[in-house]
Amino acid sequence: MWKFLLPFAAFVALAVLFALGLNPNRDIHALPSPLIGKPAPAFTLGGVLNPEAPVSNSAFKGQVYVVNVWGTWCVACREEQPALLAIAQQNVVPIIGIDWSIDHATKERDKAQQWLQQLGNPYTTVAFDQEGRTVIDLGVTAAPETFLVDRNGRVLYKFAAPLTLDVWQHEFLPRIADARKASS
Amino acid sequence: VIGSGRPPSAALAALALCVLWVAQSWGGAAPGVDANGLIQDPALQGRFERITHELRCLVCQNESIADSNAELAGDLRRQVREMLVAGKSDDAIFQFMTDRYGEFVRFSPPLEGKTLLIWGAPFLMLLLGGVIVYRIVRQRSRMPLDDEPAAGTKEPV
């Protein structure tokens, strides 16, 4: 009895393991964000467009909003830009951009200004993270990353890849609707 | 992830130089840190080495932040250095990192409920292997030996 049952059980166990592990829809680099359900880290940074005007997410308290981390050095961000522009046009929620200066140089700000001028500006407001500290607080590992924050300032969702309209429609819009229902 | 936002590799060397340069300029500014980014207190520097080897660089997931040239790793080293100089404990630094990046940021996760399987797996495997070997040996010890002399005959010594 054991002689047949044991190999069979082992086979089933392995098959389940492989089915879960080799699922092509599963991104093996994706990490669960410990930030989900926790208060979004508060940040106040200089603006990209106007360095003198500080940009803070506390100004958006009481609203559902999106934070998008990007950089002009980031190829995938360029890829994401058209989708972001289309999303901004829907005018569903404010989009706060955080421009990530990986080399801590202020040159990134100039490049970002150029970028927004040439490609269009999807952001309600854009912050400049020269030191990369807000990026660390957000637990960002590679740009672009997009966070959804609810009215109470809690992180609802994080998407760590270039946004697409498909992702926006299926992952963001339902959560935004729920968040508005929940806290209204 | 292909096409994710890492700087093009051609620019990496230049960026690494930039990071080095910036790290050095911080080194000059931060108290207790010399121009090479070394903490002057050797005990603190020792802890810095240990902690940064224990933290995973999340850009190149199999390198520690001590070994990685990624910009993010440089920023995380800066963070560890600053926290050490500010008198933070090792636990506080690990907590800071796991709060932001999750348990995955540590190469050796702490022994607790959900990591029990990771830590226990080698012993489980050993036990399983032991049981299998034991069963095989016991089974074989019951089998007659091929060259066992037939009952009643005696072989010359």
Short mmCIF file of C-alpha atoms in Angstrom, two decimals:
data_model
loop_
_atom_site.label_atom_id
_atom_site.label_comp_id
_atom_site.label_asym_id
_atom_site.label_seq_id
_atom_site.Cartn_x
_atom_site.Cartn_y
_atom_site.Cartn_z
CA MET A 1 0.00 0.00 0.00
CA TRP A 2 2.66 2.53 1.10
CA LYS A 3 4.75 1.58 -1.85
CA PHE A 4 2.18 3.08 -4.20
CA LEU A 5 0.69 5.77 -2.03
CA LEU A 6 3.96 7.43 -1.08
CA PRO A 7 5.30 8.08 -4.60
CA PHE A 8 1.83 9.17 -5.65
CA ALA A 9 1.58 11.63 -2.75
CA ALA A 10 5.07 12.91 -3.57
CA PHE A 11 4.05 13.36 -7.20
CA VAL A 12 0.93 15.32 -6.26
CA ALA A 13 2.88 17.49 -3.83
CA LEU A 14 5.51 18.29 -6.48
CA ALA A 15 2.87 18.94 -9.14
CA VAL A 16 1.12 21.46 -6.86
CA LEU A 17 4.45 23.09 -6.01
CA PHE A 18 5.42 23.41 -9.68
CA ALA A 19 1.97 24.64 -10.69
CA LEU A 20 2.26 27.42 -8.12
CA GLY A 21 5.93 28.13 -8.75
CA LEU A 22 5.94 28.05 -12.53
CA ASN A 23 2.74 30.01 -13.04
CA PRO A 24 3.68 32.38 -15.89
CA ASN A 25 1.48 35.11 -14.41
CA ARG A 26 3.52 35.17 -11.26
CA ASP A 27 6.35 37.67 -11.12
CA ILE A 28 9.09 36.02 -9.07
CA HIS A 29 10.68 39.40 -8.42
CA ALA A 30 7.50 40.90 -7.03
CA LEU A 31 7.71 41.44 -3.32
CA PRO A 32 4.82 42.01 -0.98
CA SER A 33 5.00 45.57 0.28
CA PRO A 34 4.97 45.80 4.06
CA LEU A 35 3.44 49.25 3.57
CA ILE A 36 0.02 47.97 2.50
CA GLY A 37 -2.54 48.89 5.14
CA LYS A 38 -0.05 51.13 6.92
CA PRO A 39 0.04 54.92 6.94
CA ALA A 40 1.83 56.30 3.89
CA PRO A 41 5.10 57.92 4.96
CA ALA A 42 4.74 61.69 5.09
CA PHE A 43 7.05 63.64 2.83
CA THR A 44 7.74 67.28 2.11
CA LEU A 45 10.14 67.87 -0.75
CA GLY A 46 11.04 70.65 -3.10
CA GLY A 47 9.03 70.81 -6.31
CA VAL A 48 10.38 69.78 -9.68
CA LEU A 49 8.76 72.69 -11.48
CA ASN A 50 9.31 75.17 -8.68
CA PRO A 51 12.10 74.24 -6.25
CA GLU A 52 10.90 76.95 -3.86
CA ALA A 53 7.39 75.54 -3.54
CA PRO A 54 7.42 72.50 -1.23
CA VAL A 55 5.36 69.49 -2.24
CA SER A 56 3.86 67.49 0.61
CA ASN A 57 1.45 64.58 0.62
CA SER A 58 -0.13 65.97 3.78
CA ALA A 59 -1.86 68.48 1.50
CA PHE A 60 -3.84 65.55 0.07
CA LYS A 61 -5.06 64.20 3.39
CA GLY A 62 -8.77 63.42 3.18
CA GLN A 63 -8.52 62.49 -0.48
CA VAL A 64 -7.79 59.25 -2.27
CA TYR A 65 -4.59 59.88 -4.21
CA VAL A 66 -1.88 58.18 -6.21
CA VAL A 67 1.89 58.51 -5.79
CA ASN A 68 4.05 57.69 -8.80
CA VAL A 69 7.82 57.32 -8.39
CA TRP A 70 9.80 57.85 -11.58
CA GLY A 71 13.05 59.24 -12.95
CA THR A 72 14.27 60.53 -16.29
CA TRP A 73 17.01 57.83 -16.24
CA CYS A 74 14.31 55.16 -16.09
CA VAL A 75 13.50 53.62 -19.45
CA ALA A 76 10.36 51.92 -18.17
CA CYS A 77 9.06 55.30 -16.97
CA ARG A 78 9.20 56.63 -20.50
CA GLU A 79 7.25 53.58 -21.54
CA GLU A 80 4.69 54.30 -18.83
CA GLN A 81 4.25 57.98 -19.65
CA PRO A 82 1.46 57.73 -22.27
CA ALA A 83 -0.65 55.60 -19.91
CA LEU A 84 -0.08 58.08 -17.08
CA LEU A 85 -1.16 60.95 -19.32
CA ALA A 86 -4.33 59.11 -20.29
CA ILE A 87 -5.02 58.31 -16.64
CA ALA A 88 -4.51 61.95 -15.70
CA GLN A 89 -7.04 62.94 -18.34
CA GLN A 90 -9.66 60.79 -16.67
CA ASN A 91 -9.17 63.09 -13.69
CA VAL A 92 -10.20 60.48 -11.13
CA VAL A 93 -7.68 61.15 -8.38
CA PRO A 94 -4.76 63.53 -7.84
CA ILE A 95 -1.45 62.05 -8.98
CA ILE A 96 1.62 63.08 -7.01
CA GLY A 97 4.85 62.48 -8.89
CA ILE A 98 8.15 61.86 -7.11
CA ASP A 99 11.16 62.41 -9.30
CA TRP A 100 13.94 60.13 -8.01
CA SER A 101 17.46 61.48 -8.39
CA ILE A 102 19.50 58.29 -8.13
CA ASP A 103 22.85 60.06 -8.31
CA HIS A 104 21.69 62.79 -5.90
CA ALA A 105 22.53 65.43 -8.50
CA THR A 106 20.25 68.41 -9.05
CA LYS A 107 20.67 67.87 -12.81
CA GLU A 108 17.86 65.34 -12.55
CA ARG A 109 15.48 68.21 -11.77
CA ASP A 110 16.41 70.02 -14.99
CA LYS A 111 15.98 66.82 -16.95
CA ALA A 112 12.63 66.23 -15.28
CA GLN A 113 11.43 69.70 -16.21
CA GLN A 114 12.43 69.00 -19.80
CA TRP A 115 10.74 65.62 -19.72
CA LEU A 116 7.44 67.09 -18.48
CA GLN A 117 7.59 69.81 -21.09
CA GLN A 118 8.32 67.47 -23.97
CA LEU A 119 6.27 64.42 -23.04
CA GLY A 120 3.49 66.14 -21.12
CA ASN A 121 2.79 66.44 -17.41
CA PRO A 122 0.36 63.91 -15.93
CA TYR A 123 1.01 65.02 -12.34
CA THR A 124 -1.13 67.16 -10.09
CA THR A 125 2.13 68.10 -8.42
CA VAL A 126 5.70 66.78 -8.74
CA ALA A 127 8.20 66.46 -5.89
CA PHE A 128 11.95 66.21 -6.30
CA ASP A 129 13.63 63.56 -4.13
CA GLN A 130 17.26 64.50 -4.49
CA GLU A 131 18.53 62.44 -1.56
CA GLY A 132 16.41 59.39 -2.26
CA ARG A 133 15.10 59.35 1.31
CA THR A 134 11.41 59.45 0.53
CA VAL A 135 12.03 56.69 -1.98
CA ILE A 136 13.53 54.56 0.82
CA ASP A 137 10.61 55.41 3.13
CA LEU A 138 8.27 54.15 0.43
CA GLY A 139 10.29 50.95 0.08
CA VAL A 140 10.77 51.53 -3.64
CA THR A 141 13.22 49.14 -5.29
CA ALA A 142 12.98 50.13 -8.96
CA ALA A 143 11.11 52.89 -10.74
CA PRO A 144 8.35 53.17 -11.75
CA GLU A 145 6.29 52.28 -8.73
CA THR A 146 2.80 53.51 -8.08
CA PHE A 147 0.99 53.67 -4.74
CA LEU A 148 -2.68 54.18 -3.99
CA VAL A 149 -3.44 55.99 -0.73
CA ASP A 150 -6.87 56.26 0.88
CA ARG A 151 -8.55 59.20 2.63
CA ASN A 152 -7.07 58.26 5.97
CA GLY A 153 -3.58 58.28 4.50
CA ARG A 154 -3.26 54.49 4.40
CA VAL A 155 -1.52 52.70 1.54
CA LEU A 156 -4.10 50.55 -0.21
CA TYR A 157 -2.10 49.13 -3.07
CA LYS A 158 1.28 49.21 -4.73
CA PHE A 159 2.05 48.44 -8.34
CA ALA A 160 5.73 47.90 -9.12
CA ALA A 161 5.96 48.01 -12.92
CA PRO A 162 5.03 50.46 -15.69
CA LEU A 163 1.35 51.35 -15.34
CA THR A 164 -0.95 50.46 -18.18
CA LEU A 165 -4.56 51.44 -18.77
CA ASP A 166 -5.47 47.82 -18.24
CA VAL A 167 -3.86 47.75 -14.80
CA TRP A 168 -5.43 51.10 -14.02
CA GLN A 169 -8.87 49.83 -14.89
CA HIS A 170 -8.62 46.48 -13.14
CA GLU A 171 -6.45 47.18 -10.14
CA PHE A 172 -6.79 50.86 -9.36
CA LEU A 173 -10.29 52.01 -10.30
CA PRO A 174 -12.17 49.34 -8.28
CA ARG A 175 -10.00 50.05 -5.23
CA ILE A 176 -10.55 53.79 -5.62
CA ALA A 177 -14.32 53.25 -5.81
CA ASP A 178 -14.23 51.01 -2.72
CA ALA A 179 -12.09 53.48 -0.81
CA ARG A 180 -14.55 56.26 -1.55
CA LYS A 181 -17.51 54.14 -0.52
CA ALA A 182 -15.79 53.01 2.66
CA SER A 183 -14.94 56.42 4.00
CA SER A 184 -17.87 58.50 2.76
CA VAL B 1 11.97 42.39 -14.64
CA ILE B 2 12.98 43.24 -18.16
CA GLY B 3 12.64 46.91 -18.91
CA SER B 4 12.19 47.90 -15.31
CA GLY B 5 13.66 51.16 -14.21
CA ARG B 6 17.29 50.54 -13.76
CA PRO B 7 19.78 52.90 -15.28
CA PRO B 8 21.31 51.68 -18.56
CA SER B 9 24.45 49.69 -17.90
CA ALA B 10 26.59 51.98 -20.02
CA ALA B 11 25.99 54.73 -17.53
CA LEU B 12 26.62 52.51 -14.54
CA ALA B 13 30.32 53.19 -14.21
CA ALA B 14 29.82 56.92 -14.39
CA LEU B 15 27.00 56.71 -11.89
CA ALA B 16 29.08 54.58 -9.56
CA LEU B 17 31.75 57.27 -9.68
CA CYS B 18 29.12 59.88 -8.93
CA VAL B 19 27.85 57.88 -5.98
CA LEU B 20 31.40 57.45 -4.73
CA TRP B 21 32.03 61.13 -5.11
CA VAL B 22 28.82 62.05 -3.36
CA ALA B 23 29.48 59.49 -0.65
CA GLN B 24 32.82 61.11 -0.05
CA SER B 25 31.37 64.57 0.16
CA TRP B 26 28.87 63.30 2.72
CA GLY B 27 31.70 61.62 4.54
CA GLY B 28 33.29 64.97 5.03
CA ALA B 29 30.11 66.49 6.35
CA ALA B 30 28.76 63.76 8.63
CA PRO B 31 30.16 63.68 12.16
CA GLY B 32 32.27 60.67 13.03
CA VAL B 33 32.70 59.61 9.40
CA ASP B 34 36.00 60.06 7.55
CA ALA B 35 36.58 61.08 3.94
CA ASN B 36 36.35 57.47 2.72
CA GLY B 37 32.95 56.96 4.24
CA LEU B 38 34.40 54.89 7.08
CA ILE B 39 33.00 55.42 10.53
CA GLN B 40 35.86 56.56 12.74
CA ASP B 41 34.84 54.40 15.68
CA PRO B 42 36.14 50.91 14.69
CA ALA B 43 33.45 49.19 16.75
CA LEU B 44 30.74 51.07 14.84
CA GLN B 45 32.47 50.35 11.53
CA GLY B 46 32.52 46.67 12.46
CA ARG B 47 28.80 46.73 13.11
CA PHE B 48 28.33 48.61 9.84
CA GLU B 49 30.13 45.82 7.95
CA ARG B 50 28.09 43.12 9.65
CA ILE B 51 24.74 44.84 9.12
CA THR B 52 25.33 45.76 5.48
CA HIS B 53 26.37 42.19 4.70
CA GLU B 54 23.16 40.97 6.27
CA LEU B 55 20.90 43.25 4.19
CA ARG B 56 19.83 42.30 0.70
CA CYS B 57 20.18 44.74 -2.16
CA LEU B 58 16.70 44.74 -3.66
CA VAL B 59 17.84 45.82 -7.10
CA CYS B 60 20.17 42.86 -7.59
CA GLN B 61 18.49 40.49 -5.21
CA ASN B 62 21.33 38.10 -4.51
CA GLU B 63 23.87 40.70 -3.48
CA SER B 64 24.16 42.34 -0.10
CA ILE B 65 24.05 46.11 0.11
CA ALA B 66 27.68 45.94 1.22
CA ASP B 67 28.70 44.39 -2.12
CA SER B 68 26.28 46.02 -4.52
CA ASN B 69 27.10 48.96 -6.75
CA ALA B 70 23.45 49.86 -7.25
CA GLU B 71 22.56 53.42 -6.32
CA LEU B 72 19.85 52.22 -3.97
CA ALA B 73 22.39 50.07 -2.12
CA GLY B 74 24.58 53.15 -1.71
CA ASP B 75 21.64 55.04 -0.25
CA LEU B 76 20.84 52.18 2.11
CA ARG B 77 24.49 52.05 3.24
CA ARG B 78 24.25 55.77 3.92
CA GLN B 79 21.10 55.13 5.94
CA VAL B 80 22.78 52.40 8.04
CA ARG B 81 25.85 54.57 8.60
CA GLU B 82 23.76 57.52 9.73
CA MET B 83 21.68 55.42 12.09
CA LEU B 84 24.81 53.86 13.62
CA VAL B 85 26.43 57.23 14.17
CA ALA B 86 23.17 58.44 15.70
CA GLY B 87 23.48 55.63 18.24
CA LYS B 88 20.71 53.37 16.94
CA SER B 89 20.83 49.67 17.86
CA ASP B 90 21.29 46.89 15.28
CA ASP B 91 17.71 45.80 15.93
CA ALA B 92 16.42 49.32 15.27
CA ILE B 93 18.27 49.39 11.94
CA PHE B 94 16.95 45.98 10.86
CA GLN B 95 13.48 47.06 11.94
CA PHE B 96 13.79 50.25 9.86
CA MET B 97 14.67 48.18 6.80
CA THR B 98 12.03 45.47 7.25
CA ASP B 99 9.35 48.12 7.88
CA ARG B 100 10.07 49.45 4.40
CA TYR B 101 11.21 46.48 2.37
CA GLY B 102 9.76 43.49 4.22
CA GLU B 103 11.49 40.42 5.69
CA PHE B 104 12.99 39.72 2.28
CA VAL B 105 15.56 42.45 2.86
CA ARG B 106 17.29 40.25 5.46
CA PHE B 107 19.44 37.38 4.27
CA SER B 108 18.76 35.39 7.43
CA PRO B 109 15.19 35.95 8.48
CA PRO B 110 14.48 35.91 12.23
CA LEU B 111 13.22 32.66 13.72
CA GLU B 112 9.49 33.10 14.14
CA GLY B 113 6.16 31.49 13.27
CA LYS B 114 6.12 31.90 9.52
CA THR B 115 9.86 31.37 9.02
CA LEU B 116 9.86 28.19 11.11
CA LEU B 117 9.58 26.06 7.98
CA ILE B 118 12.62 27.73 6.38
CA TRP B 119 14.75 27.12 9.43
CA GLY B 120 13.31 23.69 10.13
CA ALA B 121 13.42 22.35 6.56
CA PRO B 122 17.04 21.08 6.69
CA PHE B 123 16.30 19.15 9.88
CA LEU B 124 13.05 17.83 8.44
CA MET B 125 14.94 16.65 5.35
CA LEU B 126 17.58 15.00 7.54
CA LEU B 127 14.90 13.27 9.56
CA LEU B 128 13.07 12.13 6.43
CA GLY B 129 16.29 10.81 4.89
CA GLY B 130 17.15 9.07 8.14
CA VAL B 131 13.79 7.32 8.29
CA ILE B 132 14.14 6.17 4.68
CA VAL B 133 17.69 4.87 5.22
CA TYR B 134 16.60 3.16 8.44
CA ARG B 135 13.72 1.39 6.70
CA ILE B 136 15.90 0.25 3.81
CA VAL B 137 18.63 -1.04 6.10
CA ARG B 138 16.14 -2.83 8.32
CA GLN B 139 14.44 -4.41 5.34
CA ARG B 140 17.72 -5.59 3.90
CA SER B 141 18.94 -6.96 7.20
CA ARG B 142 15.97 -9.31 7.17
CA MET B 143 16.77 -10.64 3.71
CA PRO B 144 18.89 -13.79 3.52
CA LEU B 145 22.42 -13.13 2.34
CA ASP B 146 23.18 -14.48 -1.15
CA ASP B 147 26.31 -16.28 -0.06
CA GLU B 148 24.89 -17.51 3.23
CA PRO B 149 25.71 -21.14 3.56
CA ALA B 150 22.77 -23.52 3.58
CA ALA B 151 21.53 -24.53 6.98
CA GLY B 152 23.37 -27.42 8.58
CA THR B 153 26.63 -27.04 6.63
CA LYS B 154 29.67 -25.54 8.21
CA GLU B 155 32.29 -23.72 6.28
CA PRO B 156 35.91 -24.26 7.16
CA VAL B 157 37.30 -21.30 9.06
#
